[in-house]
Amino acid sequence: MTSYGALKAQRLVLRLAAELDRAPKPSNVPGAPLTGNRARHPLTAGVPANITPCAFWKDRPADPPVRITDRGPADIMVIQNLRDPATPCFGTKKTRAALGQRARMVTVDHGGHGAYLAYGNACGNRAVTAFLRDGRRARQDVYCAG
């Protein structure tokens, strides 16, 4: 990752940590304070080890859940690391299957959360950049070795 990319990632983690500090924290949940988790997991500000704040929001969703189907425009690109601790690959594969021919999936043989431009995988970066820049999707799903 370039120094610019690392700086952007650091800013994102700091912003997320600040948001989590403002989120409601129930007193009856062990580990709700983030201090210990931040020390143990500094790269992710303790997020994967903690309960997400939205679990305690009292507001109902503004809209009903969106049903994922194979009907609609074929203009979807999904990128996923094989060993993502925050969003496991099995869920992305199920989403990809539900989208049918509307989507293409780029699977990167890497760990961590954030596959595009995060770990220097040229294969994944090329596929997603082509889609974002030109709207070009691969003819089939793409596997990118680590």
PDB file of C-alpha atoms in Angstrom:
ATOM      1  CA  MET A   1       0.000   0.000   0.000  1.00  0.00           C
ATOM      2  CA  THR A   2       1.293   3.455  -0.813  1.00  0.00           C
ATOM      3  CA  SER A   3       1.882   5.964   1.952  1.00  0.00           C
ATOM      4  CA  TYR A   4      -1.158   7.892   0.651  1.00  0.00           C
ATOM      5  CA  GLY A   5      -3.250   4.694   0.864  1.00  0.00           C
ATOM      6  CA  ALA A   6      -1.973   4.011   4.379  1.00  0.00           C
ATOM      7  CA  LEU A   7      -2.880   7.546   5.433  1.00  0.00           C
ATOM      8  CA  LYS A   8      -6.404   7.146   4.049  1.00  0.00           C
ATOM      9  CA  ALA A   9      -6.770   3.825   5.892  1.00  0.00           C
ATOM     10  CA  GLN A  10      -5.563   5.386   9.154  1.00  0.00           C
ATOM     11  CA  ARG A  11      -8.066   8.224   8.802  1.00  0.00           C
ATOM     12  CA  LEU A  12     -10.887   5.752   8.174  1.00  0.00           C
ATOM     13  CA  VAL A  13      -9.994   3.716  11.270  1.00  0.00           C
ATOM     14  CA  LEU A  14      -9.773   6.870  13.407  1.00  0.00           C
ATOM     15  CA  ARG A  15     -13.130   8.119  12.106  1.00  0.00           C
ATOM     16  CA  LEU A  16     -14.731   4.731  12.833  1.00  0.00           C
ATOM     17  CA  ALA A  17     -13.228   4.687  16.330  1.00  0.00           C
ATOM     18  CA  ALA A  18     -14.624   8.169  16.989  1.00  0.00           C
ATOM     19  CA  GLU A  19     -18.080   7.070  15.837  1.00  0.00           C
ATOM     20  CA  LEU A  20     -17.938   4.036  18.109  1.00  0.00           C
ATOM     21  CA  ASP A  21     -17.038   6.251  21.060  1.00  0.00           C
ATOM     22  CA  ARG A  22     -20.278   8.191  20.481  1.00  0.00           C
ATOM     23  CA  ALA A  23     -22.425   5.071  20.029  1.00  0.00           C
ATOM     24  CA  PRO A  24     -24.672   3.915  22.885  1.00  0.00           C
ATOM     25  CA  LYS A  25     -22.920   1.408  25.147  1.00  0.00           C
ATOM     26  CA  PRO A  26     -25.124  -0.760  27.344  1.00  0.00           C
ATOM     27  CA  SER A  27     -23.662  -1.240  30.812  1.00  0.00           C
ATOM     28  CA  ASN A  28     -24.755  -4.881  31.018  1.00  0.00           C
ATOM     29  CA  VAL A  29     -22.632  -6.087  28.076  1.00  0.00           C
ATOM     30  CA  PRO A  30     -19.129  -7.234  29.044  1.00  0.00           C
ATOM     31  CA  GLY A  31     -16.440  -5.567  26.971  1.00  0.00           C
ATOM     32  CA  ALA A  32     -18.658  -2.740  25.745  1.00  0.00           C
ATOM     33  CA  PRO A  33     -15.933  -0.161  26.420  1.00  0.00           C
ATOM     34  CA  LEU A  34     -13.452  -0.288  23.561  1.00  0.00           C
ATOM     35  CA  THR A  35     -10.265   0.520  25.470  1.00  0.00           C
ATOM     36  CA  GLY A  36      -9.033  -3.048  25.935  1.00  0.00           C
ATOM     37  CA  ASN A  37     -10.042  -4.147  22.444  1.00  0.00           C
ATOM     38  CA  ARG A  38      -8.261  -1.182  20.889  1.00  0.00           C
ATOM     39  CA  ALA A  39      -5.037  -2.165  22.641  1.00  0.00           C
ATOM     40  CA  ARG A  40      -5.361  -5.810  21.500  1.00  0.00           C
ATOM     41  CA  HIS A  41      -6.459  -4.948  17.930  1.00  0.00           C
ATOM     42  CA  PRO A  42      -4.878  -1.580  17.034  1.00  0.00           C
ATOM     43  CA  LEU A  43      -5.172  -2.010  13.264  1.00  0.00           C
ATOM     44  CA  THR A  44      -8.969  -2.112  13.415  1.00  0.00           C
ATOM     45  CA  ALA A  45      -9.494   0.041  16.532  1.00  0.00           C
ATOM     46  CA  GLY A  46     -10.925  -2.999  18.312  1.00  0.00           C
ATOM     47  CA  VAL A  47     -13.973  -3.182  16.046  1.00  0.00           C
ATOM     48  CA  PRO A  48     -14.024  -6.931  15.199  1.00  0.00           C
ATOM     49  CA  ALA A  49     -13.870  -7.857  18.891  1.00  0.00           C
ATOM     50  CA  ASN A  50     -16.713  -5.631  19.961  1.00  0.00           C
ATOM     51  CA  ILE A  51     -20.470  -5.627  19.653  1.00  0.00           C
ATOM     52  CA  THR A  52     -21.540  -3.327  16.851  1.00  0.00           C
ATOM     53  CA  PRO A  53     -23.328  -0.162  17.988  1.00  0.00           C
ATOM     54  CA  CYS A  54     -26.283  -0.652  15.656  1.00  0.00           C
ATOM     55  CA  ALA A  55     -27.379  -3.610  17.786  1.00  0.00           C
ATOM     56  CA  PHE A  56     -28.584  -1.077  20.365  1.00  0.00           C
ATOM     57  CA  TRP A  57     -30.190   1.549  18.148  1.00  0.00           C
ATOM     58  CA  LYS A  58     -33.828   2.064  19.029  1.00  0.00           C
ATOM     59  CA  ASP A  59     -34.869   3.423  15.632  1.00  0.00           C
ATOM     60  CA  ARG A  60     -36.512   1.135  13.123  1.00  0.00           C
ATOM     61  CA  PRO A  61     -35.007   1.003   9.633  1.00  0.00           C
ATOM     62  CA  ALA A  62     -36.285   3.810   7.421  1.00  0.00           C
ATOM     63  CA  ASP A  63     -36.963   1.398   4.559  1.00  0.00           C
ATOM     64  CA  PRO A  64     -37.834  -2.285   4.341  1.00  0.00           C
ATOM     65  CA  PRO A  65     -34.921  -4.649   3.598  1.00  0.00           C
ATOM     66  CA  VAL A  66     -33.960  -4.855  -0.057  1.00  0.00           C
ATOM     67  CA  ARG A  67     -34.579  -8.246  -1.631  1.00  0.00           C
ATOM     68  CA  ILE A  68     -31.530  -9.415  -3.578  1.00  0.00           C
ATOM     69  CA  THR A  69     -32.587 -11.117  -6.814  1.00  0.00           C
ATOM     70  CA  ASP A  70     -31.321 -11.936 -10.267  1.00  0.00           C
ATOM     71  CA  ARG A  71     -33.752  -9.442 -11.827  1.00  0.00           C
ATOM     72  CA  GLY A  72     -32.491  -6.016 -12.811  1.00  0.00           C
ATOM     73  CA  PRO A  73     -29.536  -4.436 -14.583  1.00  0.00           C
ATOM     74  CA  ALA A  74     -26.345  -6.436 -15.017  1.00  0.00           C
ATOM     75  CA  ASP A  75     -24.006  -3.794 -13.622  1.00  0.00           C
ATOM     76  CA  ILE A  76     -22.783  -5.128 -10.292  1.00  0.00           C
ATOM     77  CA  MET A  77     -19.188  -5.864  -9.276  1.00  0.00           C
ATOM     78  CA  VAL A  78     -18.387  -7.523  -5.932  1.00  0.00           C
ATOM     79  CA  ILE A  79     -14.841  -7.837  -4.557  1.00  0.00           C
ATOM     80  CA  GLN A  80     -14.029  -9.985  -1.531  1.00  0.00           C
ATOM     81  CA  ASN A  81     -10.971 -11.252   0.334  1.00  0.00           C
ATOM     82  CA  LEU A  82     -11.108 -14.979   1.050  1.00  0.00           C
ATOM     83  CA  ARG A  83     -10.186 -14.511   4.711  1.00  0.00           C
ATOM     84  CA  ASP A  84     -11.995 -11.305   5.661  1.00  0.00           C
ATOM     85  CA  PRO A  85     -12.692 -11.389   9.426  1.00  0.00           C
ATOM     86  CA  ALA A  86     -15.450  -8.752   9.265  1.00  0.00           C
ATOM     87  CA  THR A  87     -17.437  -9.974   6.241  1.00  0.00           C
ATOM     88  CA  PRO A  88     -16.813 -13.693   5.698  1.00  0.00           C
ATOM     89  CA  CYS A  89     -16.573 -14.882   2.110  1.00  0.00           C
ATOM     90  CA  PHE A  90     -19.440 -17.376   2.430  1.00  0.00           C
ATOM     91  CA  GLY A  91     -21.935 -14.516   2.762  1.00  0.00           C
ATOM     92  CA  THR A  92     -20.554 -12.759  -0.299  1.00  0.00           C
ATOM     93  CA  LYS A  93     -20.767 -15.991  -2.289  1.00  0.00           C
ATOM     94  CA  LYS A  94     -24.438 -16.346  -1.307  1.00  0.00           C
ATOM     95  CA  THR A  95     -25.101 -12.756  -2.381  1.00  0.00           C
ATOM     96  CA  ARG A  96     -23.286 -13.349  -5.659  1.00  0.00           C
ATOM     97  CA  ALA A  97     -25.377 -16.467  -6.322  1.00  0.00           C
ATOM     98  CA  ALA A  98     -28.609 -14.567  -5.587  1.00  0.00           C
ATOM     99  CA  LEU A  99     -27.623 -11.857  -8.090  1.00  0.00           C
ATOM    100  CA  GLY A 100     -27.140 -14.407 -10.883  1.00  0.00           C
ATOM    101  CA  GLN A 101     -25.797 -12.980 -14.149  1.00  0.00           C
ATOM    102  CA  ARG A 102     -26.335  -9.416 -12.903  1.00  0.00           C
ATOM    103  CA  ALA A 103     -23.003  -9.532 -11.081  1.00  0.00           C
ATOM    104  CA  ARG A 104     -19.401 -10.588 -11.309  1.00  0.00           C
ATOM    105  CA  MET A 105     -17.322 -11.434  -8.269  1.00  0.00           C
ATOM    106  CA  VAL A 106     -13.608 -10.811  -7.838  1.00  0.00           C
ATOM    107  CA  THR A 107     -12.208 -13.081  -5.118  1.00  0.00           C
ATOM    108  CA  VAL A 108      -8.792 -12.138  -3.736  1.00  0.00           C
ATOM    109  CA  ASP A 109      -6.747 -14.791  -1.925  1.00  0.00           C
ATOM    110  CA  HIS A 110      -5.904 -12.569   1.023  1.00  0.00           C
ATOM    111  CA  GLY A 111      -6.959 -11.827   4.583  1.00  0.00           C
ATOM    112  CA  GLY A 112      -8.129  -8.567   6.049  1.00  0.00           C
ATOM    113  CA  HIS A 113     -11.107  -6.350   5.432  1.00  0.00           C
ATOM    114  CA  GLY A 114     -10.975  -4.210   2.333  1.00  0.00           C
ATOM    115  CA  ALA A 115      -9.784  -5.829  -0.865  1.00  0.00           C
ATOM    116  CA  TYR A 116      -9.638  -2.985  -3.390  1.00  0.00           C
ATOM    117  CA  LEU A 117      -6.340  -1.067  -3.342  1.00  0.00           C
ATOM    118  CA  ALA A 118      -5.715  -2.255   0.223  1.00  0.00           C
ATOM    119  CA  TYR A 119      -3.100  -4.982  -0.181  1.00  0.00           C
ATOM    120  CA  GLY A 120      -1.532  -4.361  -3.566  1.00  0.00           C
ATOM    121  CA  ASN A 121      -3.222  -7.247  -5.405  1.00  0.00           C
ATOM    122  CA  ALA A 122      -2.752  -6.187  -9.045  1.00  0.00           C
ATOM    123  CA  CYS A 123      -5.283  -8.706 -10.389  1.00  0.00           C
ATOM    124  CA  GLY A 124      -8.105  -7.509  -8.108  1.00  0.00           C
ATOM    125  CA  ASN A 125      -7.184  -3.856  -8.494  1.00  0.00           C
ATOM    126  CA  ARG A 126      -7.210  -4.118 -12.326  1.00  0.00           C
ATOM    127  CA  ALA A 127     -10.604  -5.822 -12.419  1.00  0.00           C
ATOM    128  CA  VAL A 128     -12.283  -3.310 -10.111  1.00  0.00           C
ATOM    129  CA  THR A 129     -10.571  -0.268 -11.629  1.00  0.00           C
ATOM    130  CA  ALA A 130     -11.721  -1.289 -15.136  1.00  0.00           C
ATOM    131  CA  PHE A 131     -15.267  -1.604 -13.819  1.00  0.00           C
ATOM    132  CA  LEU A 132     -15.203   1.741 -12.001  1.00  0.00           C
ATOM    133  CA  ARG A 133     -13.451   3.634 -14.789  1.00  0.00           C
ATOM    134  CA  ASP A 134     -15.082   2.144 -17.899  1.00  0.00           C
ATOM    135  CA  GLY A 135     -18.034   0.105 -16.636  1.00  0.00           C
ATOM    136  CA  ARG A 136     -16.305  -3.014 -18.007  1.00  0.00           C
ATOM    137  CA  ARG A 137     -17.029  -6.256 -16.175  1.00  0.00           C
ATOM    138  CA  ALA A 138     -15.171  -9.502 -16.572  1.00  0.00           C
ATOM    139  CA  ARG A 139     -16.985 -12.138 -18.660  1.00  0.00           C
ATOM    140  CA  GLN A 140     -16.984 -14.430 -15.626  1.00  0.00           C
ATOM    141  CA  ASP A 141     -16.034 -14.324 -11.966  1.00  0.00           C
ATOM    142  CA  VAL A 142     -12.332 -13.683 -11.302  1.00  0.00           C
ATOM    143  CA  TYR A 143     -10.021 -15.406  -8.811  1.00  0.00           C
ATOM    144  CA  CYS A 144      -6.867 -13.478  -7.868  1.00  0.00           C
ATOM    145  CA  ALA A 145      -4.026 -15.365  -6.213  1.00  0.00           C
ATOM    146  CA  GLY A 146      -2.416 -13.698  -3.186  1.00  0.00           C
TER     147      GLY A 146
END
